[in-house]
Coordinates of C-alpha atoms in Angstrom, one line a residue:
M1 CA -0.1 -0.1 0.1
E2 CA 1.4 3.6 -0.9
K3 CA 2.6 6.2 1.6
P4 CA -0.1 9.3 1.2
S5 CA 2.8 11.0 0.2
S6 CA 4.1 9.2 -2.5
R7 CA 3.4 9.7 -6.4
R8 CA 3.8 7.5 -9.2
W9 CA 4.3 8.5 -12.7
S10 CA 2.3 7.3 -15.7
S11 CA 2.5 7.8 -19.4
G12 CA 1.8 11.9 -19.5
A13 CA 0.1 11.7 -16.0
V14 CA 1.0 12.5 -12.0
V15 CA -1.4 10.4 -10.4
E16 CA -2.0 11.6 -6.5
A17 CA -1.5 9.0 -3.4
G18 CA -6.2 8.7 -2.7
G19 CA -6.9 8.3 -6.3
H20 CA -6.8 12.2 -7.9
E21 CA -5.1 12.8 -11.2
E22 CA -4.0 15.6 -12.5
K23 CA -3.0 15.0 -16.4
L24 CA 0.0 16.9 -17.5
P25 CA 0.5 18.1 -21.1
L26 CA 1.1 15.4 -23.9
R27 CA 2.4 15.5 -27.1
G28 CA -0.8 15.4 -28.8
G29 CA -2.5 18.4 -27.0
L30 CA -2.9 20.5 -23.6
D31 CA -5.0 18.7 -21.2
T32 CA -4.8 20.6 -17.8
E33 CA -8.3 19.6 -16.9
R34 CA -8.7 18.0 -13.2
V35 CA -10.3 15.0 -12.9
L36 CA -11.5 13.8 -9.5
H37 CA -12.4 10.1 -8.6
G38 CA -13.5 9.0 -5.1
H39 CA -14.5 12.2 -2.8
S40 CA -15.6 15.2 -4.3
H41 CA -15.3 18.8 -2.7
A42 CA -17.2 21.2 -4.0
A43 CA -15.5 24.9 -4.4
E44 CA -16.2 28.7 -4.0
P45 CA -16.9 29.8 -7.2
Q46 CA -14.4 32.8 -7.0
E47 CA -11.7 29.9 -6.0
A48 CA -12.9 28.2 -9.1
G49 CA -12.6 31.3 -11.0
R50 CA -8.7 31.7 -9.7
G51 CA -8.0 27.9 -10.5
R52 CA -9.4 28.9 -14.0
H53 CA -6.8 31.5 -14.4
R54 CA -4.4 29.6 -13.2
R55 CA -4.8 26.9 -15.5
S56 CA -4.9 29.2 -18.1
C57 CA -1.8 31.2 -17.1
V58 CA 0.2 27.6 -16.8
R59 CA -1.7 26.7 -20.3
A60 CA -0.4 29.6 -22.4
G61 CA 3.4 29.2 -20.4
L62 CA 3.6 25.9 -21.4
V63 CA 2.3 26.7 -25.2
L64 CA 4.9 29.6 -25.2
C65 CA 7.5 27.0 -23.9
L66 CA 6.7 24.3 -26.5
L67 CA 6.8 27.4 -29.6
T68 CA 10.1 28.7 -28.6
L69 CA 11.9 25.5 -27.4
P70 CA 13.0 24.7 -31.0
A71 CA 14.3 28.2 -32.2
F72 CA 16.5 28.3 -28.6
V73 CA 17.9 25.2 -29.1
L74 CA 19.0 26.1 -32.7
L75 CA 20.4 29.4 -31.6
L76 CA 22.2 27.6 -28.9
H77 CA 23.5 25.1 -31.0
R78 CA 24.7 28.0 -33.8
W79 CA 26.2 29.9 -30.5
R80 CA 28.3 26.9 -29.7
A81 CA 29.4 26.4 -33.1
S82 CA 30.6 29.9 -33.9
S83 CA 32.0 30.3 -30.5
S84 CA 35.5 31.4 -30.2
P85 CA 37.9 28.3 -30.3
E86 CA 40.5 27.0 -28.2
W87 CA 44.2 27.7 -29.2
L88 CA 46.0 24.5 -28.5
F89 CA 49.5 25.7 -29.2
D90 CA 51.6 27.2 -26.0
V91 CA 53.6 29.5 -28.3
D92 CA 52.4 33.3 -28.1
L93 CA 51.0 34.4 -31.6
P94 CA 52.9 37.8 -32.7
T95 CA 50.5 41.0 -32.7
E96 CA 48.6 40.7 -36.1
D97 CA 47.8 43.5 -38.4
D98 CA 44.2 44.1 -39.4
D99 CA 44.6 41.8 -42.3
D100 CA 46.5 38.5 -41.0
D101 CA 43.5 36.8 -40.5
Q102 CA 43.2 36.5 -44.2
D103 CA 44.3 33.4 -46.0
I104 CA 47.7 34.0 -47.9
K105 CA 46.6 31.8 -50.9
D106 CA 43.3 33.1 -51.8
G107 CA 42.8 36.4 -49.7
V108 CA 39.3 35.4 -48.3
F109 CA 38.8 35.5 -44.8
D110 CA 38.9 31.9 -43.3
D111 CA 37.6 31.3 -39.7
L112 CA 34.2 32.4 -40.1
S113 CA 33.9 32.5 -43.6
P114 CA 31.5 29.7 -45.4
S115 CA 34.1 28.0 -47.7
A116 CA 31.2 27.2 -50.4
Q117 CA 32.2 31.4 -51.5
I118 CA 35.9 30.0 -52.6
D119 CA 36.7 28.4 -55.7
Y120 CA 38.7 24.7 -54.9
D121 CA 37.6 21.7 -54.8
R122 CA 35.9 21.1 -51.4
L123 CA 34.4 17.9 -51.9
L124 CA 37.9 16.2 -52.6
G125 CA 36.8 15.2 -56.0
G126 CA 33.9 13.7 -54.9
L127 CA 34.6 12.0 -51.8
L128 CA 32.6 14.3 -49.8
I129 CA 29.0 15.4 -50.2
E130 CA 27.1 18.2 -49.3
G131 CA 24.7 18.5 -46.6
F132 CA 26.8 18.9 -43.4
D133 CA 26.4 21.9 -41.1
E134 CA 30.0 23.7 -42.2
R135 CA 29.9 25.7 -38.9
S136 CA 29.9 22.8 -36.9
C137 CA 33.1 21.4 -38.3
R138 CA 34.8 23.7 -40.4
S139 CA 37.7 20.9 -41.6
R140 CA 35.3 19.3 -43.4
Y141 CA 34.8 21.6 -46.6
Q142 CA 38.4 23.9 -46.0
F143 CA 40.9 21.0 -45.8
A144 CA 41.3 21.3 -49.5
R145 CA 42.1 25.2 -49.8
Y146 CA 45.6 24.2 -47.6
H147 CA 46.5 21.2 -49.4
K148 CA 45.9 20.2 -53.1
S149 CA 46.1 16.5 -54.0
E150 CA 46.5 15.0 -57.1
R151 CA 45.2 12.1 -56.8
I152 CA 41.8 11.2 -57.7
P153 CA 39.5 8.8 -56.4
S154 CA 38.1 6.6 -58.7
P155 CA 34.0 6.6 -59.8
Y156 CA 33.6 3.6 -58.4
L157 CA 35.1 4.3 -54.9
I158 CA 33.0 7.2 -54.9
E159 CA 30.0 4.9 -55.7
R160 CA 30.8 2.6 -52.8
L161 CA 30.9 5.3 -50.0
R162 CA 27.7 6.5 -51.0
R163 CA 26.2 2.9 -50.7
Q164 CA 28.1 2.8 -47.1
E165 CA 26.7 6.1 -46.1
A166 CA 23.0 4.6 -46.9
L167 CA 23.9 1.6 -44.8
Q168 CA 25.2 3.3 -42.0
K169 CA 22.3 5.6 -41.7
K170 CA 20.2 2.5 -42.3
C171 CA 21.9 0.1 -39.5
G172 CA 23.4 2.8 -37.4
P173 CA 22.4 3.3 -33.5
G174 CA 18.9 4.2 -32.7
T175 CA 17.6 2.1 -35.5
K176 CA 15.2 -0.8 -35.5
S177 CA 17.9 -2.5 -37.3
Y178 CA 20.8 -1.9 -34.5
R179 CA 18.3 -2.4 -31.6
S180 CA 17.8 -6.0 -33.0
A181 CA 21.2 -6.6 -33.6
A182 CA 22.3 -5.6 -30.2
E183 CA 19.8 -7.7 -28.6
Q184 CA 21.1 -10.8 -30.7
I185 CA 24.0 -10.4 -28.5
R186 CA 22.1 -10.2 -25.5
S187 CA 20.1 -13.1 -26.1
G188 CA 23.7 -15.2 -27.0
Q189 CA 21.7 -17.2 -29.6
S190 CA 23.4 -18.9 -32.3
I191 CA 22.6 -17.1 -35.9
N192 CA 20.5 -19.5 -38.8
S193 CA 19.7 -16.9 -41.3
T194 CA 21.5 -13.9 -43.0
T195 CA 20.8 -10.6 -41.5
D196 CA 20.7 -6.9 -43.6
C197 CA 22.9 -5.5 -41.0
N198 CA 26.5 -6.3 -40.1
Y199 CA 28.4 -4.6 -37.9
V200 CA 32.7 -4.5 -37.4
F201 CA 33.2 -2.5 -34.0
L202 CA 36.3 -1.3 -33.5
I203 CA 38.0 -1.1 -30.0
I204 CA 40.3 2.1 -29.9
H205 CA 43.2 2.1 -27.4
A206 CA 46.6 2.7 -29.0
G207 CA 48.4 6.0 -29.5
L208 CA 47.0 8.8 -32.3
G209 CA 48.8 8.0 -35.6
N210 CA 47.8 4.2 -34.7
R211 CA 44.1 5.1 -34.3
M212 CA 43.8 6.6 -37.8
L213 CA 45.5 4.0 -39.0
E214 CA 43.3 1.1 -37.2
I215 CA 40.1 3.0 -38.5
T216 CA 41.1 3.4 -42.0
S217 CA 41.8 -0.6 -42.1
A218 CA 38.3 -1.4 -40.3
F219 CA 36.3 0.9 -42.2
L220 CA 38.1 -0.5 -45.9
Y221 CA 37.1 -3.8 -44.4
A222 CA 33.7 -2.7 -43.5
L223 CA 33.4 -1.8 -47.0
L224 CA 34.6 -4.7 -48.2
T225 CA 32.3 -7.1 -46.4
D226 CA 28.9 -4.7 -46.5
R227 CA 29.2 -3.7 -42.7
I228 CA 28.9 -0.7 -40.8
L229 CA 31.7 0.2 -39.0
L230 CA 31.4 1.6 -35.3
V231 CA 34.0 3.0 -33.3
D232 CA 34.6 3.2 -29.1
R233 CA 32.9 6.0 -28.0
Y234 CA 35.3 5.9 -24.7
K235 CA 38.5 7.1 -26.3
E236 CA 38.1 10.7 -27.0
I237 CA 37.1 10.3 -30.8
A238 CA 34.2 12.3 -30.5
D239 CA 36.9 15.6 -29.2
I240 CA 39.0 15.3 -32.0
F241 CA 37.2 13.9 -35.0
C242 CA 33.9 15.1 -36.8
E243 CA 31.4 12.5 -37.5
P244 CA 31.9 11.3 -41.1
F245 CA 28.5 9.8 -42.0
P246 CA 25.8 12.1 -42.9
G247 CA 22.7 11.3 -40.5
T248 CA 24.0 9.1 -38.1
S249 CA 26.6 8.5 -35.9
W250 CA 29.7 6.3 -35.7
L251 CA 30.0 5.9 -32.2
I252 CA 28.7 2.7 -30.2
P253 CA 26.0 3.5 -28.0
S254 CA 26.9 3.9 -24.2
D255 CA 23.9 0.7 -23.6
F256 CA 26.0 -1.9 -26.0
P257 CA 25.5 -5.0 -24.3
L258 CA 29.1 -6.3 -24.1
S259 CA 32.0 -5.4 -21.3
Y260 CA 34.4 -5.0 -24.3
D261 CA 37.3 -3.6 -22.8
E262 CA 38.1 -7.1 -21.2
F263 CA 38.5 -9.0 -24.3
T264 CA 42.2 -9.2 -25.0
L265 CA 44.6 -12.2 -25.9
G266 CA 43.4 -15.8 -25.6
S267 CA 39.7 -14.5 -24.3
P268 CA 37.4 -17.5 -25.3
E269 CA 35.2 -15.2 -27.3
S270 CA 38.3 -14.6 -29.7
Y271 CA 38.6 -16.2 -33.0
G272 CA 41.9 -17.6 -32.3
S273 CA 40.8 -18.7 -29.2
M274 CA 37.6 -20.7 -30.8
L275 CA 40.0 -22.1 -33.6
Q276 CA 42.4 -23.6 -31.1
N277 CA 39.9 -25.1 -28.4
N278 CA 37.6 -26.5 -31.4
V279 CA 35.0 -24.5 -30.6
I280 CA 34.7 -23.6 -34.2
S281 CA 36.0 -26.2 -36.3
G282 CA 35.1 -29.3 -34.1
N283 CA 31.8 -29.7 -32.5
R284 CA 29.6 -26.9 -32.8
Y285 CA 29.6 -23.8 -35.3
R286 CA 31.4 -24.9 -38.3
S287 CA 29.5 -28.4 -38.1
L288 CA 26.1 -26.6 -38.1
A289 CA 26.5 -25.3 -41.8
S290 CA 24.3 -22.3 -41.3
A291 CA 24.9 -21.8 -37.1
K292 CA 26.7 -18.7 -36.3
P293 CA 27.5 -17.3 -32.8
P294 CA 25.9 -13.6 -32.5
Y295 CA 29.6 -12.1 -32.1
V296 CA 32.9 -12.8 -32.6
Y297 CA 36.5 -10.8 -30.9
L298 CA 39.2 -10.6 -33.6
H299 CA 42.5 -10.0 -32.0
L300 CA 44.8 -8.2 -34.1
D301 CA 47.0 -6.7 -32.1
G302 CA 50.8 -6.5 -32.5
N303 CA 50.7 -9.5 -29.9
Y304 CA 48.6 -11.8 -31.9
G305 CA 49.2 -15.8 -32.0
F306 CA 49.0 -17.9 -35.3
H307 CA 45.3 -18.3 -34.6
D308 CA 44.2 -15.4 -34.5
K309 CA 46.2 -14.3 -37.9
L310 CA 44.3 -16.9 -39.3
F311 CA 41.5 -14.2 -40.1
Y312 CA 43.8 -13.2 -43.1
C313 CA 42.9 -16.3 -44.5
E314 CA 40.3 -16.9 -47.3
D315 CA 38.3 -19.7 -45.8
D316 CA 38.2 -18.1 -42.4
Q317 CA 37.0 -14.6 -44.2
Q318 CA 33.9 -17.2 -45.8
F319 CA 33.2 -18.3 -42.1
L320 CA 33.1 -14.6 -40.5
K321 CA 30.5 -13.6 -43.3
G322 CA 27.9 -15.0 -41.4
V323 CA 28.9 -13.6 -38.2
P324 CA 26.4 -10.1 -37.2
W325 CA 29.3 -8.7 -34.9
L326 CA 32.8 -8.8 -35.5
I327 CA 34.7 -7.0 -32.4
I328 CA 38.0 -5.9 -33.6
R329 CA 41.2 -4.6 -31.7
T330 CA 44.2 -3.8 -33.4
D331 CA 46.9 -1.3 -33.1
M332 CA 47.7 -2.0 -37.0
Y333 CA 47.5 -0.9 -40.4
F334 CA 46.2 -4.2 -41.9
V335 CA 45.2 -3.3 -45.1
P336 CA 48.0 -4.9 -47.0
S337 CA 47.2 -8.4 -46.0
L338 CA 43.5 -7.6 -47.2
F339 CA 45.3 -7.3 -50.4
L340 CA 46.4 -10.9 -50.3
I341 CA 42.7 -12.3 -49.8
P342 CA 41.9 -13.6 -53.1
S343 CA 37.9 -12.8 -52.9
Y344 CA 38.8 -8.9 -51.9
Q345 CA 41.2 -8.4 -54.8
E346 CA 38.8 -7.7 -57.8
E347 CA 36.8 -5.2 -55.4
L348 CA 40.2 -3.9 -54.3
S349 CA 41.5 -3.1 -57.8
K350 CA 38.3 -1.1 -58.8
L351 CA 38.3 0.9 -55.7
F352 CA 41.8 1.9 -55.9
P353 CA 43.5 1.5 -59.7
E354 CA 46.1 3.7 -58.0
K355 CA 46.8 1.1 -55.3
E356 CA 48.9 3.2 -53.0
T357 CA 46.1 5.8 -52.1
V358 CA 44.0 3.8 -49.8
F359 CA 45.0 5.6 -47.0
H360 CA 44.9 9.2 -48.6
H361 CA 41.4 8.6 -50.3
L362 CA 39.9 7.0 -47.1
G363 CA 41.8 9.1 -44.4
R364 CA 40.8 12.0 -46.1
Y365 CA 37.2 11.2 -46.3
L366 CA 37.1 9.8 -42.3
F367 CA 39.0 12.2 -40.9
H368 CA 37.8 16.1 -40.0
P369 CA 39.6 17.6 -37.3
T370 CA 37.0 19.5 -34.5
N371 CA 36.7 22.9 -34.7
D372 CA 39.4 24.0 -31.9
I373 CA 42.1 21.6 -33.9
W374 CA 41.2 23.2 -37.2
Y375 CA 41.6 26.5 -35.9
S376 CA 45.0 26.2 -34.1
V377 CA 46.0 24.5 -37.5
T378 CA 45.0 27.1 -40.3
K379 CA 46.1 29.9 -37.6
Y380 CA 49.2 28.5 -37.1
Y381 CA 49.6 27.9 -40.8
R382 CA 49.0 31.2 -42.0
T383 CA 50.7 33.3 -39.4
Y384 CA 54.1 31.0 -40.0
L385 CA 54.3 29.0 -42.9
A386 CA 51.8 30.5 -45.6
K387 CA 54.3 33.4 -47.0
A388 CA 57.3 31.0 -47.3
D389 CA 58.5 30.0 -50.8
K390 CA 58.3 26.3 -49.8
I391 CA 57.4 24.4 -46.7
V392 CA 59.4 21.4 -45.7
G393 CA 58.1 19.3 -42.8
I394 CA 60.4 17.4 -40.4
Q395 CA 58.8 14.6 -38.5
I396 CA 60.7 13.5 -35.7
R397 CA 60.4 10.3 -33.7
I398 CA 63.5 9.1 -31.3
Y399 CA 63.8 5.3 -30.5
E400 CA 67.2 5.6 -29.0
K401 CA 67.6 5.1 -25.2
K402 CA 69.6 6.2 -22.4
G403 CA 70.2 3.6 -19.5
I404 CA 66.8 1.9 -19.3
L405 CA 64.3 4.6 -20.3
Q406 CA 63.6 6.0 -23.7
R407 CA 64.0 9.6 -24.3
N408 CA 64.1 11.9 -26.7
G409 CA 67.7 13.5 -26.3
P410 CA 69.6 15.7 -27.1
F411 CA 71.0 13.0 -29.4
P412 CA 73.5 14.9 -31.4
H413 CA 73.7 12.2 -34.1
I414 CA 70.0 12.2 -34.7
L415 CA 70.6 16.3 -35.5
E416 CA 73.6 15.2 -37.9
Q417 CA 70.9 12.7 -39.6
I418 CA 68.5 15.1 -40.0
L419 CA 70.5 17.7 -41.4
S420 CA 72.5 15.5 -43.6
C421 CA 69.5 14.0 -45.1
S422 CA 67.5 17.7 -45.9
Q423 CA 70.7 19.2 -47.3
N424 CA 72.0 15.8 -49.2
E425 CA 68.4 15.6 -50.8
K426 CA 68.5 19.3 -51.7
L427 CA 65.2 20.2 -49.3
L428 CA 67.2 22.6 -47.3
P429 CA 70.2 24.4 -48.5
E430 CA 73.8 23.8 -47.4
I431 CA 75.3 26.3 -44.6
G432 CA 78.6 27.7 -45.1
G433 CA 78.3 30.4 -47.9
T434 CA 80.3 34.0 -47.2
Y435 CA 77.8 36.9 -46.8
K436 CA 79.6 38.3 -49.9
A437 CA 78.5 35.1 -52.1
A438 CA 74.9 34.8 -50.6
T439 CA 74.3 38.8 -51.4
A440 CA 75.8 38.1 -55.0
A441 CA 73.4 35.4 -55.6
G442 CA 70.5 37.7 -55.3
N443 CA 68.2 35.2 -53.5
N444 CA 65.1 36.2 -51.8
R445 CA 63.7 33.2 -51.5
T446 CA 62.4 31.5 -48.0
I447 CA 62.2 28.1 -46.7
A448 CA 59.7 27.6 -43.8
V449 CA 60.5 24.4 -41.5
L450 CA 58.1 22.7 -39.3
A451 CA 59.2 20.5 -37.1
T452 CA 57.3 18.2 -35.0
S453 CA 59.0 16.3 -31.9
L454 CA 58.5 15.7 -28.4
S455 CA 61.4 17.5 -27.8
S456 CA 62.3 21.3 -29.1
W457 CA 66.2 20.4 -29.1
Y458 CA 66.5 19.4 -32.4
S459 CA 64.5 22.8 -33.9
D460 CA 66.5 24.8 -31.4
E461 CA 69.7 23.6 -32.9
I462 CA 68.6 23.8 -36.6
R463 CA 67.1 27.4 -36.3
K464 CA 70.3 28.3 -34.5
R465 CA 72.5 26.9 -37.3
Y466 CA 70.4 28.6 -39.8
S467 CA 70.4 32.0 -38.0
E468 CA 74.3 32.0 -37.3
H469 CA 75.4 31.2 -40.7
Q470 CA 74.7 32.0 -44.4
T471 CA 73.6 29.3 -46.5
V472 CA 75.2 28.9 -49.9
D473 CA 72.7 30.1 -52.2
G474 CA 71.1 32.5 -50.0
T475 CA 67.8 31.4 -49.3
T476 CA 66.6 31.9 -45.9
V477 CA 65.5 29.3 -43.7
K478 CA 63.0 29.9 -40.9
V479 CA 62.3 26.9 -38.3
Y480 CA 59.1 26.4 -36.4
Q481 CA 57.8 24.0 -33.8
P482 CA 54.4 24.2 -32.6
S483 CA 54.6 22.2 -29.2
H484 CA 57.0 19.8 -27.4
E485 CA 55.3 17.9 -25.2
E486 CA 58.6 15.9 -23.8
Y487 CA 57.1 12.7 -23.8
Q488 CA 54.0 10.7 -25.3
K489 CA 50.6 11.2 -23.5
S490 CA 48.2 9.1 -25.3
R491 CA 45.5 8.9 -22.9
N492 CA 45.5 12.9 -22.5
R493 CA 42.9 14.7 -24.3
K494 CA 44.7 18.1 -25.1
H495 CA 47.8 16.1 -26.3
N496 CA 45.9 13.9 -28.2
M497 CA 44.7 16.9 -29.7
K498 CA 48.1 19.0 -30.1
A499 CA 48.9 15.6 -31.9
L500 CA 46.5 15.7 -34.6
A501 CA 46.8 19.3 -35.3
E502 CA 50.6 18.9 -35.8
I503 CA 49.9 15.8 -38.4
Y504 CA 47.4 18.1 -40.3
L505 CA 50.3 20.9 -40.3
L506 CA 52.8 18.6 -41.8
S507 CA 50.1 17.3 -44.6
M508 CA 50.4 21.1 -45.7
T509 CA 53.8 21.0 -46.6
D510 CA 55.4 20.8 -49.7
E511 CA 58.5 18.3 -48.5
L512 CA 58.3 15.8 -46.1
I513 CA 60.8 13.9 -43.7
T514 CA 59.4 11.5 -41.5
S515 CA 61.2 9.4 -39.2
G516 CA 61.3 5.2 -39.7
F517 CA 58.4 3.0 -38.1
S518 CA 56.3 6.2 -37.2
T519 CA 52.8 6.1 -37.5
F520 CA 52.7 9.9 -37.0
G521 CA 54.5 10.0 -39.7
Y522 CA 52.8 7.5 -41.7
A523 CA 49.2 9.5 -41.2
A524 CA 50.5 12.9 -42.4
Q525 CA 51.9 11.5 -45.4
G526 CA 48.8 9.7 -46.4
L527 CA 46.9 12.7 -45.8
A528 CA 49.0 15.1 -48.0
G529 CA 49.8 12.2 -50.4
L530 CA 53.4 13.0 -50.4
T531 CA 56.2 10.6 -51.0
P532 CA 58.6 11.0 -47.9
W533 CA 62.0 10.9 -47.4
I534 CA 62.5 8.5 -44.2
M535 CA 65.2 8.4 -41.8
Y536 CA 66.5 5.2 -40.9
R537 CA 66.5 4.1 -37.7
S538 CA 70.3 4.4 -35.5
V539 CA 71.9 1.2 -34.2
N540 CA 74.4 2.0 -31.4
H541 CA 73.9 6.0 -31.6
V542 CA 75.6 6.1 -35.1
V543 CA 74.1 7.6 -38.1
P544 CA 73.1 5.0 -40.2
D545 CA 74.2 4.7 -44.2
P546 CA 72.2 6.0 -46.0
V547 CA 71.0 8.4 -43.7
C548 CA 67.1 8.4 -45.5
G549 CA 66.0 7.3 -48.5
R550 CA 62.7 8.2 -50.8
A551 CA 59.9 5.8 -49.5
M552 CA 58.2 3.5 -52.4
S553 CA 54.6 4.8 -51.8
I554 CA 52.8 7.2 -49.7
E555 CA 50.9 4.2 -47.9
P556 CA 51.7 3.2 -44.0
C557 CA 53.6 0.0 -43.3
F558 CA 52.0 -2.9 -41.8
H559 CA 54.4 -3.6 -38.8
Q560 CA 53.3 -6.8 -37.8
A561 CA 52.0 -8.5 -41.0
P562 CA 51.5 -12.2 -41.2
F563 CA 54.1 -14.6 -43.1
Y564 CA 51.7 -17.6 -43.7
D565 CA 50.5 -18.9 -46.7
C566 CA 47.1 -19.7 -45.9
K567 CA 46.7 -21.8 -49.4
A568 CA 50.0 -23.8 -49.3
K569 CA 50.0 -24.1 -45.4
R570 CA 53.1 -23.4 -44.5
D571 CA 55.1 -19.9 -43.9
T572 CA 56.0 -18.2 -47.1
D573 CA 57.5 -14.5 -48.0
L574 CA 54.5 -12.6 -48.6
G575 CA 56.4 -9.4 -50.0
K576 CA 56.5 -11.7 -52.9
V577 CA 53.3 -12.8 -53.4
V578 CA 51.3 -10.4 -55.8
P579 CA 53.6 -7.1 -57.2
Y580 CA 51.7 -4.4 -55.2
V581 CA 52.1 -5.6 -51.8
K582 CA 56.4 -5.1 -50.9
H583 CA 58.1 -5.0 -48.0
C584 CA 58.6 -1.7 -46.1
E585 CA 61.8 0.5 -46.4
D586 CA 61.5 1.0 -42.5
V587 CA 60.6 -1.9 -41.2
S588 CA 61.9 -5.1 -43.5
W589 CA 59.4 -7.8 -42.2
G590 CA 56.6 -5.4 -42.4
L591 CA 54.4 -5.3 -45.5
K592 CA 53.0 -1.9 -47.7
I593 CA 51.8 -1.0 -50.7
V594 CA 53.2 0.2 -54.3
N595 CA 52.0 1.0 -57.2
R596 CA 53.0 -1.5 -59.7
T597 CA 54.6 0.7 -62.3
R598 CA 57.2 2.3 -59.6
L599 CA 58.9 -1.0 -59.5

């Protein structure tokens, strides 16, 4: 029996204990009439009049709220979208003239102007579509202003992206199909029929460069298998990237029924464990021709075992086709191994006739920095880099160690390697010319060097050398570094925002030097479409010989690629199976995609 003071909430009504019910406004109309049950008390006429007056006021107030709420929400959204963004870098911007907010390249005000007013390929050759709110994500349509790519996406890739967008909207979070698929996981029942909506859910846990590579890999796999891509919502993805798909979200809902963070190498839910323990091949799923588990966990991290790697085999891909949910944990760019799976090769050739453009096209389609990041990128670019005749990006990642700890320097031999590579390859002028010789050359050319590193020592030393000495041809070299965090903080939101800003700044350069083995450098070169010079890793604190070399392609390297021939069922050199998958320059055991014409 309820206490006299208690209330029960029903659909659109508050029910008082004792049976008195007062209806609240429903979506279909404003019903404020009081209905009395049980004891009825006559009211004085004056009180009744006051009651009617109060109800009329309440009704008018509710109507006003309902009418003005949409406008208020719209105004709030516009205010938030156009509010002053946060400056990420610690450097102080110089005092600006009135016209310093202008973009140097086209003379149009950048920060608040819609990019539709500017004549450039804002849709990236058809990768993007119109329809997004530009002010909520300025980078989506403005990136092309700061870097023009000569690499054109294929018509078939554009067609497949439009189909994927429709699929994401049809099956994404909040839809009936998604709720049904999530309920299938809760039930734990085997699947005996095909479904229209199947999913790839990516667990994100690595550093920023790795995140971009693993998301791209998972998205390509989703394209190849007609699955919806969803990503981990708890790893700051929404803080650094805008939503890529129109009319839906790629973030896994917070009520997803699995505790996926507990999955790891050897988890019984993993495909490798199922194979190893004969759950699939022995007596359960494969013995039933049509029955499939509701989900499979795919452990594709660098520490994965032999049975986990069978994911890259044709027979295993055929089995996984009917599983509604594939939950992937990876920290790698596994795209090259997809090119070795026979059933995907024809489709991949149609998607990417220029094979080395996978990350370039998919990365520019998927990744759009949020407004705070984009503001810092464009402001820094216009302030320090845009007026130079040439911009050279130097991405410095240190793998040396002092004692038992990895340190970022200073290491003089790394500085020597950077200078030797940049000068030997004619990216920067040599130092040592006399003032008279430089003056005689009559060279007014300026090169801006954008250095990115956890340490500021290297850029300080390069700046000092070029400021204290003349160059042989009279070129002026100016060196800039947006941040120096000293050590990597992969779980720090602002650190990741700075890192993404620097990746995009590197992608706006004209020439690029990267550090071998660095996913940060891979992401920058892929977005830019630039073939970088790779600085090789030194051994025993000695400058390597050669100090650097030109990359075979703009594609990232798959660091922990398998070396198992699925058909022959033995180990083999997978860098020799097809002419467009080769071993990486910086990781001899890794694989990367190249254009056949470069071989």
